[in-house]
JSON list of C-alpha atoms in Angstrom, two decimals:
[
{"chain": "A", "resi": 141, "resn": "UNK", "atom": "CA", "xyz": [0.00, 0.00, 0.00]},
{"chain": "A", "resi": 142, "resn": "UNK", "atom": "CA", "xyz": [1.56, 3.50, -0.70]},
{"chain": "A", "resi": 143, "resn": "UNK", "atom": "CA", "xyz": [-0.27, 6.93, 0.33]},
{"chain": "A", "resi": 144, "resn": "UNK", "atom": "CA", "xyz": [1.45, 10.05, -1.16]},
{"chain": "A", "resi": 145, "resn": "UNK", "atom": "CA", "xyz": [0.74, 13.37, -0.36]},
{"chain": "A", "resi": 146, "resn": "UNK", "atom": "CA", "xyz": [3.19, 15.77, -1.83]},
{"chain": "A", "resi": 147, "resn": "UNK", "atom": "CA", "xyz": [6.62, 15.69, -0.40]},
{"chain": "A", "resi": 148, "resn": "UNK", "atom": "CA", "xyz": [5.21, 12.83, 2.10]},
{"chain": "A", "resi": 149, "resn": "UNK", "atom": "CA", "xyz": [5.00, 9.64, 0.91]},
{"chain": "A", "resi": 150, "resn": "UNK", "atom": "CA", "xyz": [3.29, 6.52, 3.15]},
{"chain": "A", "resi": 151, "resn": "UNK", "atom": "CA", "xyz": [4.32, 2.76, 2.61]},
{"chain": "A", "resi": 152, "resn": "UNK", "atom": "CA", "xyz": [4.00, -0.27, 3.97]},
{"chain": "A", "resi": 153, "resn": "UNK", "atom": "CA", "xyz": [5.06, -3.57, 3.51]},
{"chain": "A", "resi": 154, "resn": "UNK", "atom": "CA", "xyz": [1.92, -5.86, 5.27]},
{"chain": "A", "resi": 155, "resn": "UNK", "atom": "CA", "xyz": [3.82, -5.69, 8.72]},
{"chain": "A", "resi": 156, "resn": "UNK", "atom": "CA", "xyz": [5.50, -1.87, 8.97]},
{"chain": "A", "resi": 157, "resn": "UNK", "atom": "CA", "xyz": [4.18, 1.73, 7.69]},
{"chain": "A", "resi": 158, "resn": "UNK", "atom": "CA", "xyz": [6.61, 3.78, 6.47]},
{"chain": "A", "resi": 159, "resn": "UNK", "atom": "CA", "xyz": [6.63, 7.87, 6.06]},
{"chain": "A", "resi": 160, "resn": "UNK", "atom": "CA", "xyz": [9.10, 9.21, 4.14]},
{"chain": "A", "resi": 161, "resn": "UNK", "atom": "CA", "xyz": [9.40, 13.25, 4.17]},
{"chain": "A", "resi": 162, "resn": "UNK", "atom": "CA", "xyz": [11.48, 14.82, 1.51]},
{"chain": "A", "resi": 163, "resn": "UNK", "atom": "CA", "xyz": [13.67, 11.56, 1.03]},
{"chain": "A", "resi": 164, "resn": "UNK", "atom": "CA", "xyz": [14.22, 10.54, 4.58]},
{"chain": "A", "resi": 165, "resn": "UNK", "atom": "CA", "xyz": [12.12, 7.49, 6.05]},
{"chain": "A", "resi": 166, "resn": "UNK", "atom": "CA", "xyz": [10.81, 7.87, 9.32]},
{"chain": "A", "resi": 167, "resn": "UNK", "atom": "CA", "xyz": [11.66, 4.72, 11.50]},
{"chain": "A", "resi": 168, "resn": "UNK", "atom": "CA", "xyz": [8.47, 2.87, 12.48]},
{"chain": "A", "resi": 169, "resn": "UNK", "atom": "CA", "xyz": [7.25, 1.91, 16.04]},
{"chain": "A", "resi": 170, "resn": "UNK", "atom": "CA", "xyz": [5.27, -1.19, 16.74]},
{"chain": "A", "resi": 171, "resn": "UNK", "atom": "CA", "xyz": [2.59, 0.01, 18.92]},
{"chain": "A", "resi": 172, "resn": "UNK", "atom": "CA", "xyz": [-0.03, -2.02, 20.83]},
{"chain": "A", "resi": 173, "resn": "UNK", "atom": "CA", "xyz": [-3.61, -1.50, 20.04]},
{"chain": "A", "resi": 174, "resn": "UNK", "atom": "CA", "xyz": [-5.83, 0.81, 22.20]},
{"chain": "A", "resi": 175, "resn": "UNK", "atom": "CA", "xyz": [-2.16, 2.31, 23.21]},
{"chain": "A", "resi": 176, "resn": "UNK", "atom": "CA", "xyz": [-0.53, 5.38, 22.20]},
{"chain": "A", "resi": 177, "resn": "UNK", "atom": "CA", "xyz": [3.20, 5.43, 21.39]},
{"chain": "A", "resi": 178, "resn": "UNK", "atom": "CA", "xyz": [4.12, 8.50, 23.80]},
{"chain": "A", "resi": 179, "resn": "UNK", "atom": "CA", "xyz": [2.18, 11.51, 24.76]},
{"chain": "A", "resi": 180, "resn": "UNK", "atom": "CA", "xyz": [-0.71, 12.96, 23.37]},
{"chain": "A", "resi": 181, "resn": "UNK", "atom": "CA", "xyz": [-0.91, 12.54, 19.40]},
{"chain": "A", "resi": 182, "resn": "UNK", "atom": "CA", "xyz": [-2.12, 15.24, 17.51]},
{"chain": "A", "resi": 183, "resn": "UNK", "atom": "CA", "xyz": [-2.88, 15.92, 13.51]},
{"chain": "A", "resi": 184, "resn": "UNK", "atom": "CA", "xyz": [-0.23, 18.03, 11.45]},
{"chain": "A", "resi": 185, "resn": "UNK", "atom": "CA", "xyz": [-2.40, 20.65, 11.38]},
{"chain": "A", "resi": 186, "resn": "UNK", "atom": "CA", "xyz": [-3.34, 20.85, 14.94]},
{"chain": "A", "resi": 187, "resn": "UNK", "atom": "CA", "xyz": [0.46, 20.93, 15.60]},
{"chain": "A", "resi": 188, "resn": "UNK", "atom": "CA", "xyz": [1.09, 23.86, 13.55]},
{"chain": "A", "resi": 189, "resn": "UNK", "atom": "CA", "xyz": [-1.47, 25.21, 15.19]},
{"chain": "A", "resi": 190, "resn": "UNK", "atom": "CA", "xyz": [-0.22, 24.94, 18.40]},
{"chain": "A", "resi": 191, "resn": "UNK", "atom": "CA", "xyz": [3.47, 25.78, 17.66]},
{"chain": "A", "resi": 192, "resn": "UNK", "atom": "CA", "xyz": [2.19, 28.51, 15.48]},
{"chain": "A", "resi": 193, "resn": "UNK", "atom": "CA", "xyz": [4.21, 27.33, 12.49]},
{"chain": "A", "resi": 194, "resn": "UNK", "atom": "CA", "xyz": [3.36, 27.25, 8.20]},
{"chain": "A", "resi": 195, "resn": "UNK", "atom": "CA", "xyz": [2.96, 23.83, 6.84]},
{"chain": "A", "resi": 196, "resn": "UNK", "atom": "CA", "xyz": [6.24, 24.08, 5.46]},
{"chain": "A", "resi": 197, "resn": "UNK", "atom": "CA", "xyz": [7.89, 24.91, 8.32]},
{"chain": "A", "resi": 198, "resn": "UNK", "atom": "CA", "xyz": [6.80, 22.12, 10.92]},
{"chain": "A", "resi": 199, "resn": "UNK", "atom": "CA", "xyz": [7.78, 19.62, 8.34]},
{"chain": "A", "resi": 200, "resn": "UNK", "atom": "CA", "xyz": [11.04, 20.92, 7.55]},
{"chain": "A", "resi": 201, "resn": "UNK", "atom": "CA", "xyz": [11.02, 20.96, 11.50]},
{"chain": "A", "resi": 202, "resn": "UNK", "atom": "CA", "xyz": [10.09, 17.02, 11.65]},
{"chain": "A", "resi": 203, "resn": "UNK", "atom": "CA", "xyz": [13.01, 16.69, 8.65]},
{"chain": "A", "resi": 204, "resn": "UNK", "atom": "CA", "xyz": [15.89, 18.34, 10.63]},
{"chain": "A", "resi": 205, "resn": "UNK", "atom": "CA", "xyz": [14.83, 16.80, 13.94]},
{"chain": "A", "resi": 206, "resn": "UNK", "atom": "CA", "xyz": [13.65, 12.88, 13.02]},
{"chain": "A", "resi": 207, "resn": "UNK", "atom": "CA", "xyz": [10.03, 13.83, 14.64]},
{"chain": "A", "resi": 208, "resn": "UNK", "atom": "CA", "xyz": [8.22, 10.74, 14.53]},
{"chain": "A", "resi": 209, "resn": "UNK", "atom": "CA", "xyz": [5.32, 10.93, 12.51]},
{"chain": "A", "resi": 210, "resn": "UNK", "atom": "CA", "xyz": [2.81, 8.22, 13.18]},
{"chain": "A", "resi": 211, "resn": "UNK", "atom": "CA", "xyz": [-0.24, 7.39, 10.28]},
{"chain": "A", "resi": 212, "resn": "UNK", "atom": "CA", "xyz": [-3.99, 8.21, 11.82]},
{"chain": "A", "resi": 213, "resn": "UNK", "atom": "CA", "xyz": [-5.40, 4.25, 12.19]},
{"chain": "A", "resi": 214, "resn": "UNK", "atom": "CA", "xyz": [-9.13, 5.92, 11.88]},
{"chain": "A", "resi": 215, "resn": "UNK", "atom": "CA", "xyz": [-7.94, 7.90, 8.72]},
{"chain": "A", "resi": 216, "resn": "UNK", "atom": "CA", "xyz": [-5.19, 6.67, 6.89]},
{"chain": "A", "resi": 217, "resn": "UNK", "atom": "CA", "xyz": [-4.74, 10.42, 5.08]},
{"chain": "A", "resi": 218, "resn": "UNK", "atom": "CA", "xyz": [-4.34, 11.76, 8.31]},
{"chain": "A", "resi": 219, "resn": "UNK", "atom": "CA", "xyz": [-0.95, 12.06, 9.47]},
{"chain": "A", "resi": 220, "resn": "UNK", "atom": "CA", "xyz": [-0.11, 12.32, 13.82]},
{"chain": "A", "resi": 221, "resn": "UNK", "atom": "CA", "xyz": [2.87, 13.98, 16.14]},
{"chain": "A", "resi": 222, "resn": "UNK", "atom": "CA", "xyz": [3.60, 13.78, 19.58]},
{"chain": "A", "resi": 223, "resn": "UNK", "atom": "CA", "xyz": [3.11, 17.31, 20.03]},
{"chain": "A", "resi": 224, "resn": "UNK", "atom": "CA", "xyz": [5.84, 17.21, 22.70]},
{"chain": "A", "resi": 225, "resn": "UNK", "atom": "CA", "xyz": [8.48, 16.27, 20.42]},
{"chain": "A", "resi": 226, "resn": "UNK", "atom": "CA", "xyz": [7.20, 19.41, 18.26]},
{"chain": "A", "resi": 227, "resn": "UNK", "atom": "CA", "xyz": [7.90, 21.03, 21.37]},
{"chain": "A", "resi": 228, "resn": "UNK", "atom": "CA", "xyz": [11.01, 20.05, 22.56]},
{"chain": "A", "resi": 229, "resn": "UNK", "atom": "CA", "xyz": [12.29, 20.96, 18.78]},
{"chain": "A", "resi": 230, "resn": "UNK", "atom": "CA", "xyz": [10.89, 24.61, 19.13]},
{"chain": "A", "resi": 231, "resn": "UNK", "atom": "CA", "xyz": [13.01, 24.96, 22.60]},
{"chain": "A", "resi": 232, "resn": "UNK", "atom": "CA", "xyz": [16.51, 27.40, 22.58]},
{"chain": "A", "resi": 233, "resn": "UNK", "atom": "CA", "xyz": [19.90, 25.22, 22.12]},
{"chain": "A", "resi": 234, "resn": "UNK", "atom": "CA", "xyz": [22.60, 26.09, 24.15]},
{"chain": "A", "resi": 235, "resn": "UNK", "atom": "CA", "xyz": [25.73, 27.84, 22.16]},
{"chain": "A", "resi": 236, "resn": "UNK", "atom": "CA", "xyz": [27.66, 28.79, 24.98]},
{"chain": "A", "resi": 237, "resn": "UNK", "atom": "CA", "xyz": [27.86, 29.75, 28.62]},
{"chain": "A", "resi": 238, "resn": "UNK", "atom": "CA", "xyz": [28.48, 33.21, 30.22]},
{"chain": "A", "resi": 239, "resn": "UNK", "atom": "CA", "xyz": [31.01, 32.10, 32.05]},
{"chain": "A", "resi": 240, "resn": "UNK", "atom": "CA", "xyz": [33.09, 31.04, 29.17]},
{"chain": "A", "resi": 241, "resn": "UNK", "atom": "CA", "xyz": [33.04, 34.01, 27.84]},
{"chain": "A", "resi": 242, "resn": "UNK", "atom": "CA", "xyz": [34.25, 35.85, 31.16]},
{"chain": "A", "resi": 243, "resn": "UNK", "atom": "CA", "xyz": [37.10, 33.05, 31.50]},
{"chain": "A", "resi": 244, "resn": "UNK", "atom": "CA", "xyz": [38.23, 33.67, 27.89]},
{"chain": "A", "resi": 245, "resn": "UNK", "atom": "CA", "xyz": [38.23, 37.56, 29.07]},
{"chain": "A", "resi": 246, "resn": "UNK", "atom": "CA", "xyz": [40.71, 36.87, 32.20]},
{"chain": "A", "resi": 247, "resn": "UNK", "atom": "CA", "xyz": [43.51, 34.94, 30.20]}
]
């Protein structure tokens, strides 16, 4: 079975569901029925949403950060995100610390 959708593209081989995004597959987790993977699963579009980000830009987001992106089992064009992974993406990396700066400044 394949489902594409623009730049995603949904496959399967009878036992795993695939989601590739732009070239890059999506590893896929076994999950139990009546179970969710993680936290609280929400559609794409919720998600952006939420984050208050353009289509383009949350998936270039799940791209550059391997956000798992799970396939809706009520609606198979539907795809689903752990919006705390979303999250977690959105939040400030650290470059460097203040006080490396002030010990570069004393030697």
């Amino acid at each position: 079975m394949t489902l594409s959708d623009g730049s995603l593209r949904l496959y399967g081989d009878g036992v795993n569901t695939y989601l590739t995004l732009s070239g890059t597959i999506f590893e896929d987790s076994v999950v139990e029925k009546g179970e969710p993977p993680m936290g609280d699963l929400i559609p794409l579009k919720e998600a952006q949403e939420r984050v208050n980000l353009s289509k383009n830009t949350l998936n270039k987001l799940i791209e550059r950060h391997g956000i798992t992106v799970y396939q809706n089992p009520r609606d198979a064009r539907q795809k689903l995100v752990d919006i705390e992974e979303v999250e977690n993406a959105l939040r400030p990396v650290l470059i460097r610390r203040r006080e490396d700066e002030e010990g570069k400044a004393a030697a």
